[in-house]
Amino acid sequence: MINPDFPLWLRASHLINFILIGMLLRSGWEILSSMPRLWWRNDCKPGTEWLRFTRRKLPREEGVYTSLMDEKSLSPLIGLPGRENIGLGRHWHGISVMLWVLNGLVYVVLLFATGLWRRIIPTSWSVFGEAWESIRMYLGFRAPAIEHFDPYDAAQMLAYTAVIFVLAPLLILTGVAMAPAVRSRFPWYVKLWGGHQGARSLHFILMVLISAFIVMHVGLVFLVHAEHNVVHMVFGTTDTARSAQAFTITIATVVAVVLFWIALSYWSLADRARAQRFTAGVSEIGRRLFLNRMRPRMGRQNTYTDDDISEFHWTNGLPPTEDESPEWVEARDDAWRGYSLTIGDDLSGAEKTLALDELTELPRTSYVAVHTCMQGWSATSRWTGVRLRDLLEVLGPQPEGAHYVLIDSYGLAQKMYDNRPREPFYAVLDLDTVYEDDTILAYERNGTPLETHLGAPARLRVESNHGYKHVKWVRSIRWIADYAEYGDGRGGTREDSALQAFNGRI
């Protein structure tokens, strides 16, 4: 007999949810492993973590330890994809989120459209007393009688309601709060969650609660009236005579899904460039629909003020050495009197060179903003400098045929994708990002000249994007036609070497 409480659409969405939750968890663990520490304070000062998954002890001095040095490697059996591939992990996480949210919306709409919401959402206060009795039975290793399941008992109803309508939305809301495009547009929203680190820590706690629910949920399926549960899940009927068949199909499905999760990891690792093209391309759909329209306004907000400035600031990448950039070292040792910045046009070959004092004479802008690294750390500072669009005007109007701006560094990449010799660090910005008010070349932090380890004498700030777009120790800024002609053709060093997305808004 068909059970109306378990129609095909509900069983299908349940299976899809199982697949996507596994992808979400495994890619989330990959992201966490790149910065295996959690803070409540937004400056991420070493020694103030409330939880860490590493035995490494951090130095208290700024600029001697980079966040990439703290990265841990997960097995492909655990992480998606594993082996220190945070870029691919972030892309898989984005794809999983989009599909998970879409599946959830379809589920909730159909739940209310068909009236099946009553199977999950309690309609009487008596559910709390009944749930307590059920919990007492479970704690005593007993189970409520089958007549208490309609189709779930009171404790399960409350758990499902909490997961679907509380935990899942909170996961989405805290995840969104970690996107720099959202933070730079709606800083009050991020501060509502306790800042970037508050949102990150809450996101982790919610993940743990969801994981605990999954373990209990799966356990109850097989331990409490399994002959009914598996038939409901597989066939949508009440015919317990088919329980053995349903049990076999269930186990086979679980094994197939686990193998699929692992296969995604090894498929990604087999050709990481191919995996980047696919995953970054698919996840870009979400950025285009949701984030690309958000323009930063840190210079016009008062949510973050000088009172929020961080005590400590992490870094990624170390200053150039004599072997890497003798001209930068010479300029540093001469108080930047020999520093030069080239503004160029690769289409025509035109260029102009500015000294530091000429740069500081251009119109200034200043604002307080939160810097976030794609690994997870953050810091709040007041940045002062010149808007990138004003700096480019030194060379004249935007050249015809120029579609991007390339910024490169006196410093080198920390590592290359294929372990070839390290090359100068660079990033490419699209025109919309170039013309944002809060895309600047900064030469001061917190009212004093920029520190050496944070990019002195001048560094890029792109408040709508994660830190891998914020080039330090800037050497040149040039109009270009197409970034495919530079580096490995992905639009930046971190896109080339860490397989990040060209669009760094989340």
Short mmCIF file of C-alpha atoms in Angstrom, two decimals:
data_model
loop_
_atom_site.label_atom_id
_atom_site.label_comp_id
_atom_site.label_asym_id
_atom_site.label_seq_id
_atom_site.Cartn_x
_atom_site.Cartn_y
_atom_site.Cartn_z
CA MET A 1 0.00 0.00 0.00
CA ILE A 2 1.34 3.45 -0.95
CA ASN A 3 2.20 5.64 2.04
CA PRO A 4 1.07 9.22 1.30
CA ASP A 5 3.63 10.57 3.77
CA PHE A 6 6.51 9.49 1.50
CA PRO A 7 5.79 10.56 -2.10
CA LEU A 8 8.42 10.21 -4.82
CA TRP A 9 9.43 13.89 -4.78
CA LEU A 10 10.14 13.73 -1.07
CA ARG A 11 12.21 10.55 -1.33
CA ALA A 12 14.14 11.99 -4.29
CA SER A 13 14.91 15.26 -2.50
CA HIS A 14 16.01 13.28 0.56
CA LEU A 15 18.53 11.31 -1.54
CA ILE A 16 19.78 14.44 -3.31
CA ASN A 17 20.18 16.14 0.07
CA PHE A 18 22.25 13.19 1.32
CA ILE A 19 24.61 13.48 -1.67
CA LEU A 20 24.98 17.26 -1.35
CA ILE A 21 25.44 17.28 2.43
CA GLY A 22 28.38 14.93 2.03
CA MET A 23 29.92 17.21 -0.59
CA LEU A 24 29.33 20.24 1.63
CA LEU A 25 30.93 18.65 4.67
CA ARG A 26 33.95 17.28 2.84
CA SER A 27 34.68 20.52 0.95
CA GLY A 28 34.09 22.47 4.17
CA TRP A 29 36.68 20.34 5.95
CA GLU A 30 39.10 21.06 3.10
CA ILE A 31 38.57 24.80 3.63
CA LEU A 32 39.00 24.49 7.40
CA SER A 33 42.22 22.49 6.99
CA SER A 34 43.81 25.45 5.20
CA MET A 35 43.44 27.50 8.41
CA PRO A 36 42.84 24.92 11.16
CA ARG A 37 42.07 27.47 13.87
CA LEU A 38 38.91 29.21 15.04
CA TRP A 39 38.63 32.56 16.79
CA TRP A 40 35.94 34.83 18.17
CA ARG A 41 38.14 37.93 17.94
CA ASN A 42 38.49 39.38 14.46
CA ASP A 43 42.23 40.02 14.55
CA CYS A 44 42.99 36.28 14.85
CA LYS A 45 45.86 37.02 17.23
CA PRO A 46 48.00 33.93 17.81
CA GLY A 47 47.23 32.25 21.11
CA THR A 48 43.64 33.52 21.26
CA GLU A 49 42.02 30.67 19.32
CA TRP A 50 39.10 28.97 21.03
CA LEU A 51 39.65 25.81 18.99
CA ARG A 52 42.46 24.48 16.79
CA PHE A 53 43.12 21.32 14.83
CA THR A 54 46.89 21.56 14.75
CA ARG A 55 49.75 21.21 17.23
CA ARG A 56 51.73 24.01 15.67
CA LYS A 57 52.45 26.93 17.96
CA LEU A 58 52.46 30.34 16.31
CA PRO A 59 55.03 33.10 16.79
CA ARG A 60 53.61 36.27 18.36
CA GLU A 61 55.56 38.58 16.04
CA GLU A 62 53.86 39.86 12.89
CA GLY A 63 55.28 39.14 9.49
CA VAL A 64 57.48 36.13 10.28
CA TYR A 65 54.88 33.42 9.71
CA THR A 66 52.45 33.23 6.82
CA SER A 67 49.05 31.59 6.90
CA LEU A 68 50.03 29.18 4.11
CA MET A 69 52.64 27.78 6.49
CA ASP A 70 49.78 26.77 8.79
CA GLU A 71 47.90 24.79 6.14
CA LYS A 72 47.33 21.08 6.78
CA SER A 73 46.82 18.33 4.22
CA LEU A 74 43.72 16.15 4.31
CA SER A 75 43.41 12.74 2.70
CA PRO A 76 41.18 12.67 -0.42
CA LEU A 77 39.14 10.11 1.50
CA ILE A 78 38.17 12.87 3.94
CA GLY A 79 38.45 16.22 2.17
CA LEU A 80 37.11 17.34 -1.18
CA PRO A 81 39.47 17.21 -2.93
CA GLY A 82 42.16 16.98 -0.22
CA ARG A 83 45.96 17.46 -0.36
CA GLU A 84 46.02 21.21 0.30
CA ASN A 85 43.76 22.29 -2.55
CA ILE A 86 41.72 25.04 -0.92
CA GLY A 87 40.86 26.63 -4.28
CA LEU A 88 39.15 23.52 -5.57
CA GLY A 89 37.64 22.92 -2.13
CA ARG A 90 36.06 26.37 -2.21
CA HIS A 91 34.68 25.80 -5.72
CA TRP A 92 33.17 22.43 -4.75
CA HIS A 93 31.71 24.06 -1.64
CA GLY A 94 30.11 26.77 -3.79
CA ILE A 95 28.59 24.27 -6.21
CA SER A 96 27.29 22.15 -3.33
CA VAL A 97 25.76 25.18 -1.61
CA MET A 98 23.93 26.30 -4.74
CA LEU A 99 22.47 22.86 -5.40
CA TRP A 100 21.71 22.25 -1.71
CA VAL A 101 19.81 25.54 -1.38
CA LEU A 102 17.91 24.87 -4.63
CA ASN A 103 16.99 21.36 -3.48
CA GLY A 104 15.94 22.74 -0.10
CA LEU A 105 13.72 25.40 -1.64
CA VAL A 106 11.98 22.82 -3.84
CA TYR A 107 11.50 20.59 -0.79
CA VAL A 108 10.03 23.34 1.40
CA VAL A 109 7.73 24.66 -1.35
CA LEU A 110 6.36 21.17 -2.04
CA LEU A 111 6.11 20.48 1.68
CA PHE A 112 3.67 23.35 2.13
CA ALA A 113 1.99 22.99 -1.28
CA THR A 114 1.04 19.37 -0.55
CA GLY A 115 0.14 19.86 3.12
CA LEU A 116 2.87 17.45 4.21
CA TRP A 117 4.35 20.13 6.45
CA ARG A 118 2.12 18.68 9.20
CA ARG A 119 4.29 15.55 9.19
CA ILE A 120 7.24 17.61 10.45
CA ILE A 121 6.03 20.82 12.08
CA PRO A 122 4.24 20.34 15.44
CA THR A 123 0.79 21.87 15.74
CA SER A 124 0.31 21.32 19.48
CA TRP A 125 2.30 22.28 22.59
CA SER A 126 1.86 18.72 23.80
CA VAL A 127 4.68 17.74 21.45
CA PHE A 128 7.25 18.88 24.03
CA GLY A 129 6.00 16.54 26.73
CA GLU A 130 5.72 13.70 24.26
CA ALA A 131 9.22 14.44 22.94
CA TRP A 132 10.64 14.26 26.48
CA GLU A 133 9.08 10.84 26.94
CA SER A 134 10.56 9.68 23.63
CA ILE A 135 13.99 11.00 24.59
CA ARG A 136 13.84 9.15 27.91
CA MET A 137 13.08 5.94 26.04
CA TYR A 138 15.98 6.46 23.62
CA LEU A 139 18.37 7.20 26.51
CA GLY A 140 17.23 3.96 28.11
CA PHE A 141 17.97 2.09 24.85
CA ARG A 142 14.26 1.57 24.20
CA ALA A 143 12.07 2.83 21.38
CA PRO A 144 8.53 4.26 21.33
CA ALA A 145 5.91 1.89 19.95
CA ILE A 146 5.18 2.08 16.23
CA GLU A 147 1.84 3.83 16.87
CA HIS A 148 3.80 6.88 18.13
CA PHE A 149 5.26 7.41 14.64
CA ASP A 150 2.91 9.33 12.37
CA PRO A 151 5.23 9.13 10.48
CA TYR A 152 7.67 10.41 13.14
CA ASP A 153 7.55 10.51 16.91
CA ALA A 154 7.50 13.84 18.77
CA ALA A 155 11.27 13.99 19.38
CA GLN A 156 11.99 13.43 15.68
CA MET A 157 9.44 16.08 14.67
CA LEU A 158 11.15 18.68 16.85
CA ALA A 159 14.58 17.66 15.54
CA TYR A 160 13.49 17.86 11.89
CA THR A 161 11.80 21.21 12.43
CA ALA A 162 14.94 22.60 14.07
CA VAL A 163 17.24 21.31 11.33
CA ILE A 164 15.10 22.42 8.37
CA PHE A 165 13.86 25.75 9.65
CA VAL A 166 16.59 26.85 12.09
CA LEU A 167 19.97 25.18 11.55
CA ALA A 168 19.91 25.10 7.74
CA PRO A 169 18.93 28.80 7.37
CA LEU A 170 21.57 29.78 9.95
CA LEU A 171 24.20 27.87 7.99
CA ILE A 172 23.25 29.84 4.89
CA LEU A 173 23.17 33.18 6.71
CA THR A 174 26.54 32.73 8.42
CA GLY A 175 28.08 31.44 5.19
CA VAL A 176 26.91 34.52 3.31
CA ALA A 177 28.38 36.72 6.06
CA MET A 178 31.88 35.48 5.16
CA ALA A 179 31.69 36.80 1.59
CA PRO A 180 33.75 40.00 1.16
CA ALA A 181 31.24 41.31 -1.39
CA VAL A 182 28.51 41.13 1.27
CA ARG A 183 30.72 42.52 4.04
CA SER A 184 31.92 45.48 1.96
CA ARG A 185 28.35 46.30 0.93
CA PHE A 186 26.51 45.53 4.18
CA PRO A 187 29.11 45.69 6.97
CA TRP A 188 26.39 45.91 9.63
CA TYR A 189 25.18 42.45 8.62
CA VAL A 190 28.58 40.87 9.22
CA LYS A 191 29.03 42.70 12.52
CA LEU A 192 25.64 41.30 13.57
CA TRP A 193 27.26 37.84 13.67
CA GLY A 194 30.27 39.03 15.64
CA GLY A 195 32.31 39.90 12.57
CA HIS A 196 33.98 37.54 10.13
CA GLN A 197 35.38 35.28 12.84
CA GLY A 198 32.07 35.17 14.70
CA ALA A 199 30.33 34.06 11.51
CA ARG A 200 33.09 31.53 10.80
CA SER A 201 32.96 30.03 14.29
CA LEU A 202 29.16 29.90 14.32
CA HIS A 203 29.23 28.26 10.89
CA PHE A 204 31.55 25.59 12.29
CA ILE A 205 29.33 24.98 15.34
CA LEU A 206 26.27 24.66 13.10
CA MET A 207 28.18 22.18 10.94
CA VAL A 208 28.91 20.09 14.04
CA LEU A 209 25.22 20.16 15.04
CA ILE A 210 24.12 19.15 11.54
CA SER A 211 26.68 16.33 11.53
CA ALA A 212 25.45 15.11 14.93
CA PHE A 213 21.88 15.15 13.63
CA ILE A 214 22.90 13.11 10.57
CA VAL A 215 24.57 10.48 12.76
CA MET A 216 21.52 10.23 15.04
CA HIS A 217 19.09 10.30 12.14
CA VAL A 218 20.84 7.49 10.27
CA GLY A 219 21.22 5.53 13.47
CA LEU A 220 17.51 5.75 14.31
CA VAL A 221 16.58 4.70 10.77
CA PHE A 222 18.33 1.38 11.25
CA LEU A 223 17.77 0.87 14.98
CA VAL A 224 14.14 1.92 15.52
CA HIS A 225 11.49 0.07 13.50
CA ALA A 226 13.88 -0.36 10.58
CA GLU A 227 11.49 -2.66 8.73
CA HIS A 228 9.10 0.27 8.37
CA ASN A 229 11.68 3.04 7.83
CA VAL A 230 13.59 1.51 4.94
CA VAL A 231 10.41 0.55 3.08
CA HIS A 232 9.12 4.11 3.49
CA MET A 233 12.40 5.56 2.22
CA VAL A 234 12.89 3.29 -0.77
CA PHE A 235 9.44 2.33 -2.02
CA GLY A 236 7.11 4.81 -0.30
CA THR A 237 4.87 1.97 0.81
CA THR A 238 3.79 0.31 4.08
CA ASP A 239 4.55 -3.21 2.86
CA THR A 240 7.07 -4.49 5.43
CA ALA A 241 7.39 -7.74 3.47
CA ARG A 242 9.72 -5.80 1.17
CA SER A 243 11.98 -4.64 4.02
CA ALA A 244 14.89 -6.96 3.10
CA GLN A 245 14.81 -5.71 -0.49
CA ALA A 246 14.61 -2.10 0.71
CA PHE A 247 17.47 -2.67 3.16
CA THR A 248 19.69 -4.05 0.37
CA ILE A 249 18.90 -1.10 -1.91
CA THR A 250 19.58 1.35 0.94
CA ILE A 251 23.00 -0.10 1.76
CA ALA A 252 23.93 -0.26 -1.93
CA THR A 253 22.87 3.38 -2.38
CA VAL A 254 24.91 4.55 0.62
CA VAL A 255 27.98 2.71 -0.67
CA ALA A 256 27.49 4.19 -4.15
CA VAL A 257 27.18 7.72 -2.76
CA VAL A 258 30.31 7.34 -0.61
CA LEU A 259 32.22 6.08 -3.63
CA PHE A 260 30.90 9.05 -5.62
CA TRP A 261 32.19 11.46 -2.95
CA ILE A 262 35.64 9.88 -3.06
CA ALA A 263 35.62 9.72 -6.86
CA LEU A 264 35.05 13.50 -6.97
CA SER A 265 38.25 13.97 -4.99
CA TYR A 266 40.38 11.76 -7.18
CA TRP A 267 38.83 13.13 -10.38
CA SER A 268 39.74 16.63 -9.19
CA LEU A 269 43.29 15.67 -8.26
CA ALA A 270 43.90 13.76 -11.50
CA ASP A 271 43.79 17.02 -13.50
CA ARG A 272 43.46 20.02 -11.22
CA ALA A 273 43.42 22.54 -14.07
CA ARG A 274 40.47 20.72 -15.65
CA ALA A 275 38.72 20.57 -12.28
CA GLN A 276 39.28 24.31 -11.79
CA ARG A 277 37.78 25.14 -15.18
CA PHE A 278 34.68 23.10 -14.40
CA THR A 279 34.12 23.98 -10.75
CA ALA A 280 34.99 27.68 -11.00
CA GLY A 281 32.82 27.97 -14.09
CA VAL A 282 29.79 26.41 -12.43
CA SER A 283 30.19 28.29 -9.14
CA GLU A 284 30.52 31.55 -11.08
CA ILE A 285 26.79 31.27 -11.81
CA GLY A 286 26.06 32.02 -8.16
CA ARG A 287 28.49 34.94 -8.05
CA ARG A 288 26.91 36.48 -11.13
CA LEU A 289 23.36 36.10 -9.85
CA PHE A 290 24.00 37.18 -6.29
CA LEU A 291 27.31 38.96 -5.63
CA ASN A 292 28.51 40.76 -8.74
CA ARG A 293 25.89 43.50 -8.36
CA MET A 294 27.15 44.40 -4.87
CA ARG A 295 29.49 47.40 -4.83
CA PRO A 296 31.59 48.17 -1.75
CA ARG A 297 30.94 51.27 0.32
CA MET A 298 33.47 51.05 3.14
CA GLY A 299 34.40 54.69 2.62
CA ARG A 300 30.77 55.69 3.27
CA GLN A 301 29.96 53.49 6.28
CA ASN A 302 30.31 53.94 10.04
CA THR A 303 29.75 50.36 11.18
CA TYR A 304 33.49 49.76 11.42
CA THR A 305 35.48 52.62 12.96
CA ASP A 306 38.97 53.18 14.31
CA ASP A 307 37.80 51.56 17.54
CA ASP A 308 37.61 48.24 15.64
CA ILE A 309 41.22 48.31 14.40
CA SER A 310 42.94 44.99 15.01
CA GLU A 311 45.81 44.41 17.38
CA PHE A 312 47.36 41.79 15.07
CA HIS A 313 47.45 41.37 11.28
CA TRP A 314 48.32 38.06 9.58
CA THR A 315 50.04 37.99 6.21
CA ASN A 316 50.50 35.67 3.29
CA GLY A 317 53.81 35.88 1.50
CA LEU A 318 57.08 37.29 2.81
CA PRO A 319 58.80 40.49 1.58
CA PRO A 320 61.13 40.16 -1.42
CA THR A 321 64.71 39.16 -0.73
CA GLU A 322 67.89 40.40 -2.38
CA ASP A 323 67.87 37.43 -4.75
CA GLU A 324 64.21 37.93 -5.65
CA SER A 325 64.14 41.70 -6.14
CA PRO A 326 67.37 43.65 -5.58
CA GLU A 327 65.71 46.90 -6.73
CA TRP A 328 62.96 46.61 -4.10
CA VAL A 329 65.49 45.82 -1.36
CA GLU A 330 67.63 48.78 -2.42
CA ALA A 331 64.61 51.10 -2.34
CA ARG A 332 63.60 49.81 1.09
CA ASP A 333 67.09 50.37 2.49
CA ASP A 334 67.04 53.94 1.12
CA ALA A 335 63.70 54.83 2.80
CA TRP A 336 61.88 54.25 -0.50
CA ARG A 337 63.62 57.13 -2.27
CA GLY A 338 64.43 54.82 -5.16
CA TYR A 339 60.98 53.21 -5.38
CA SER A 340 59.19 53.44 -8.70
CA LEU A 341 55.69 52.47 -9.79
CA THR A 342 54.95 51.98 -13.48
CA ILE A 343 51.54 52.83 -14.92
CA GLY A 344 51.32 51.26 -18.35
CA ASP A 345 49.23 50.26 -21.33
CA ASP A 346 50.22 46.92 -22.84
CA LEU A 347 48.08 47.60 -25.91
CA SER A 348 50.07 50.65 -27.07
CA GLY A 349 53.25 50.26 -25.05
CA ALA A 350 52.76 53.64 -23.34
CA GLU A 351 53.88 53.93 -19.73
CA LYS A 352 54.68 56.42 -17.01
CA THR A 353 56.75 56.01 -13.85
CA LEU A 354 55.83 57.51 -10.47
CA ALA A 355 57.98 57.88 -7.37
CA LEU A 356 56.43 57.39 -3.95
CA ASP A 357 56.18 61.11 -3.22
CA GLU A 358 54.38 61.63 -6.54
CA LEU A 359 51.97 58.85 -5.64
CA THR A 360 51.14 60.42 -2.26
CA GLU A 361 50.40 63.78 -3.92
CA LEU A 362 47.42 62.32 -5.80
CA PRO A 363 43.88 62.66 -4.32
CA ARG A 364 43.67 60.60 -1.12
CA THR A 365 40.94 58.36 0.19
CA SER A 366 40.75 56.65 3.58
CA TYR A 367 38.43 54.12 5.20
CA VAL A 368 38.25 51.35 7.80
CA ALA A 369 37.81 47.87 6.32
CA VAL A 370 38.06 44.20 7.26
CA HIS A 371 40.63 42.20 5.33
CA THR A 372 39.80 38.52 4.83
CA CYS A 373 41.97 35.79 3.41
CA MET A 374 40.38 32.94 1.49
CA GLN A 375 41.92 30.66 4.16
CA GLY A 376 39.74 32.25 6.83
CA TRP A 377 41.74 34.78 8.87
CA SER A 378 40.77 38.43 9.11
CA ALA A 379 41.99 41.80 10.38
CA THR A 380 40.54 45.30 10.55
CA SER A 381 42.59 48.38 9.56
CA ARG A 382 42.29 51.94 8.34
CA TRP A 383 43.67 52.06 4.81
CA THR A 384 44.75 55.29 3.09
CA GLY A 385 45.79 55.68 -0.52
CA VAL A 386 44.67 56.67 -4.00
CA ARG A 387 41.77 55.18 -5.90
CA LEU A 388 42.95 52.90 -8.67
CA ARG A 389 40.82 54.68 -11.25
CA ASP A 390 42.44 58.03 -10.32
CA LEU A 391 45.89 56.48 -10.53
CA LEU A 392 45.22 55.10 -14.00
CA GLU A 393 44.17 58.55 -15.21
CA VAL A 394 47.80 59.61 -14.84
CA LEU A 395 48.37 57.76 -18.13
CA GLY A 396 45.27 59.24 -19.76
CA PRO A 397 41.80 57.88 -20.67
CA GLN A 398 41.06 54.16 -20.68
CA PRO A 399 42.58 52.74 -23.88
CA GLU A 400 40.26 51.31 -26.51
CA GLY A 401 40.28 47.53 -26.33
CA ALA A 402 41.42 47.41 -22.70
CA HIS A 403 39.15 45.07 -20.74
CA TYR A 404 41.24 44.39 -17.63
CA VAL A 405 43.94 45.85 -15.41
CA LEU A 406 46.95 43.74 -14.38
CA ILE A 407 48.82 44.55 -11.17
CA ASP A 408 52.13 42.83 -10.53
CA SER A 409 54.53 42.73 -7.59
CA TYR A 410 58.19 43.03 -6.77
CA GLY A 411 57.55 39.90 -4.67
CA LEU A 412 57.28 36.34 -5.88
CA ALA A 413 54.55 33.73 -5.55
CA GLN A 414 54.92 31.48 -2.51
CA LYS A 415 54.71 28.42 -4.71
CA MET A 416 53.77 27.57 -8.27
CA TYR A 417 51.13 25.20 -9.51
CA ASP A 418 53.56 22.78 -11.16
CA ASN A 419 56.50 23.44 -8.78
CA ARG A 420 58.39 25.44 -11.42
CA PRO A 421 60.59 28.35 -10.21
CA ARG A 422 58.55 31.02 -8.48
CA GLU A 423 57.36 33.92 -10.62
CA PRO A 424 56.37 37.53 -9.77
CA PHE A 425 53.00 37.69 -8.03
CA TYR A 426 50.23 39.32 -10.07
CA ALA A 427 46.46 39.78 -10.10
CA VAL A 428 43.99 40.91 -12.77
CA LEU A 429 40.83 42.93 -12.15
CA ASP A 430 37.82 43.37 -14.42
CA LEU A 431 36.72 46.91 -15.21
CA ASP A 432 33.77 46.93 -12.82
CA THR A 433 36.13 46.16 -9.95
CA VAL A 434 38.75 48.65 -11.16
CA TYR A 435 36.23 51.49 -10.99
CA GLU A 436 34.85 50.66 -7.53
CA ASP A 437 35.35 53.43 -4.97
CA ASP A 438 37.10 51.08 -2.57
CA THR A 439 39.65 49.67 -5.00
CA ILE A 440 42.74 51.64 -4.04
CA LEU A 441 46.50 51.56 -3.96
CA ALA A 442 47.22 51.97 -0.25
CA TYR A 443 50.43 53.44 1.16
CA GLU A 444 49.31 53.96 4.76
CA ARG A 445 47.75 51.69 7.39
CA ASN A 446 46.28 53.06 10.60
CA GLY A 447 47.70 56.51 9.89
CA THR A 448 51.33 55.45 9.44
CA PRO A 449 53.35 54.31 6.41
CA LEU A 450 52.56 50.77 5.35
CA GLU A 451 54.54 48.05 7.11
CA THR A 452 57.07 46.09 5.07
CA HIS A 453 55.44 42.69 5.64
CA LEU A 454 52.04 44.05 4.61
CA GLY A 455 53.17 45.38 1.23
CA ALA A 456 55.25 48.55 1.65
CA PRO A 457 55.54 50.95 0.15
CA ALA A 458 52.26 50.41 -1.74
CA ARG A 459 49.74 47.60 -2.00
CA LEU A 460 46.43 47.01 -3.71
CA ARG A 461 43.17 47.00 -1.74
CA VAL A 462 40.08 45.47 -3.39
CA GLU A 463 37.46 45.48 -0.63
CA SER A 464 34.88 43.52 -2.62
CA ASN A 465 37.30 40.60 -3.02
CA HIS A 466 39.29 38.22 -0.83
CA GLY A 467 42.93 38.97 -0.03
CA TYR A 468 44.47 36.99 -2.87
CA LYS A 469 43.53 39.87 -5.18
CA HIS A 470 45.30 42.43 -2.94
CA VAL A 471 48.77 42.53 -4.48
CA LYS A 472 51.54 43.63 -2.10
CA TRP A 473 54.85 45.40 -3.00
CA VAL A 474 53.27 46.71 -6.22
CA ARG A 475 55.67 47.16 -9.15
CA SER A 476 53.34 48.05 -12.04
CA ILE A 477 49.71 48.60 -12.98
CA ARG A 478 48.85 48.04 -16.65
CA TRP A 479 45.87 48.06 -18.96
CA ILE A 480 45.56 44.76 -20.82
CA ALA A 481 43.16 43.28 -23.38
CA ASP A 482 42.88 39.69 -22.08
CA TYR A 483 44.36 38.01 -19.03
CA ALA A 484 44.55 34.69 -20.93
CA GLU A 485 47.84 35.99 -22.37
CA TYR A 486 49.53 36.29 -18.95
CA GLY A 487 50.82 33.69 -16.53
CA ASP A 488 48.84 30.48 -16.86
CA GLY A 489 45.91 32.44 -18.23
CA ARG A 490 43.64 32.21 -15.17
CA GLY A 491 43.81 35.85 -14.09
CA GLY A 492 46.27 35.88 -11.21
CA THR A 493 48.97 34.06 -9.29
CA ARG A 494 46.57 32.53 -6.78
CA GLU A 495 44.28 31.54 -9.62
CA ASP A 496 47.29 29.93 -11.33
CA SER A 497 48.97 28.34 -8.32
CA ALA A 498 46.06 27.69 -5.92
CA LEU A 499 43.31 27.37 -8.56
CA GLN A 500 41.20 30.08 -6.99
CA ALA A 501 38.38 31.76 -8.93
CA PHE A 502 39.10 34.89 -10.96
CA ASN A 503 36.13 36.43 -9.17
CA GLY A 504 37.15 36.71 -5.50
CA ARG A 505 33.88 38.04 -4.12
CA ILE A 506 33.20 34.95 -1.97
#
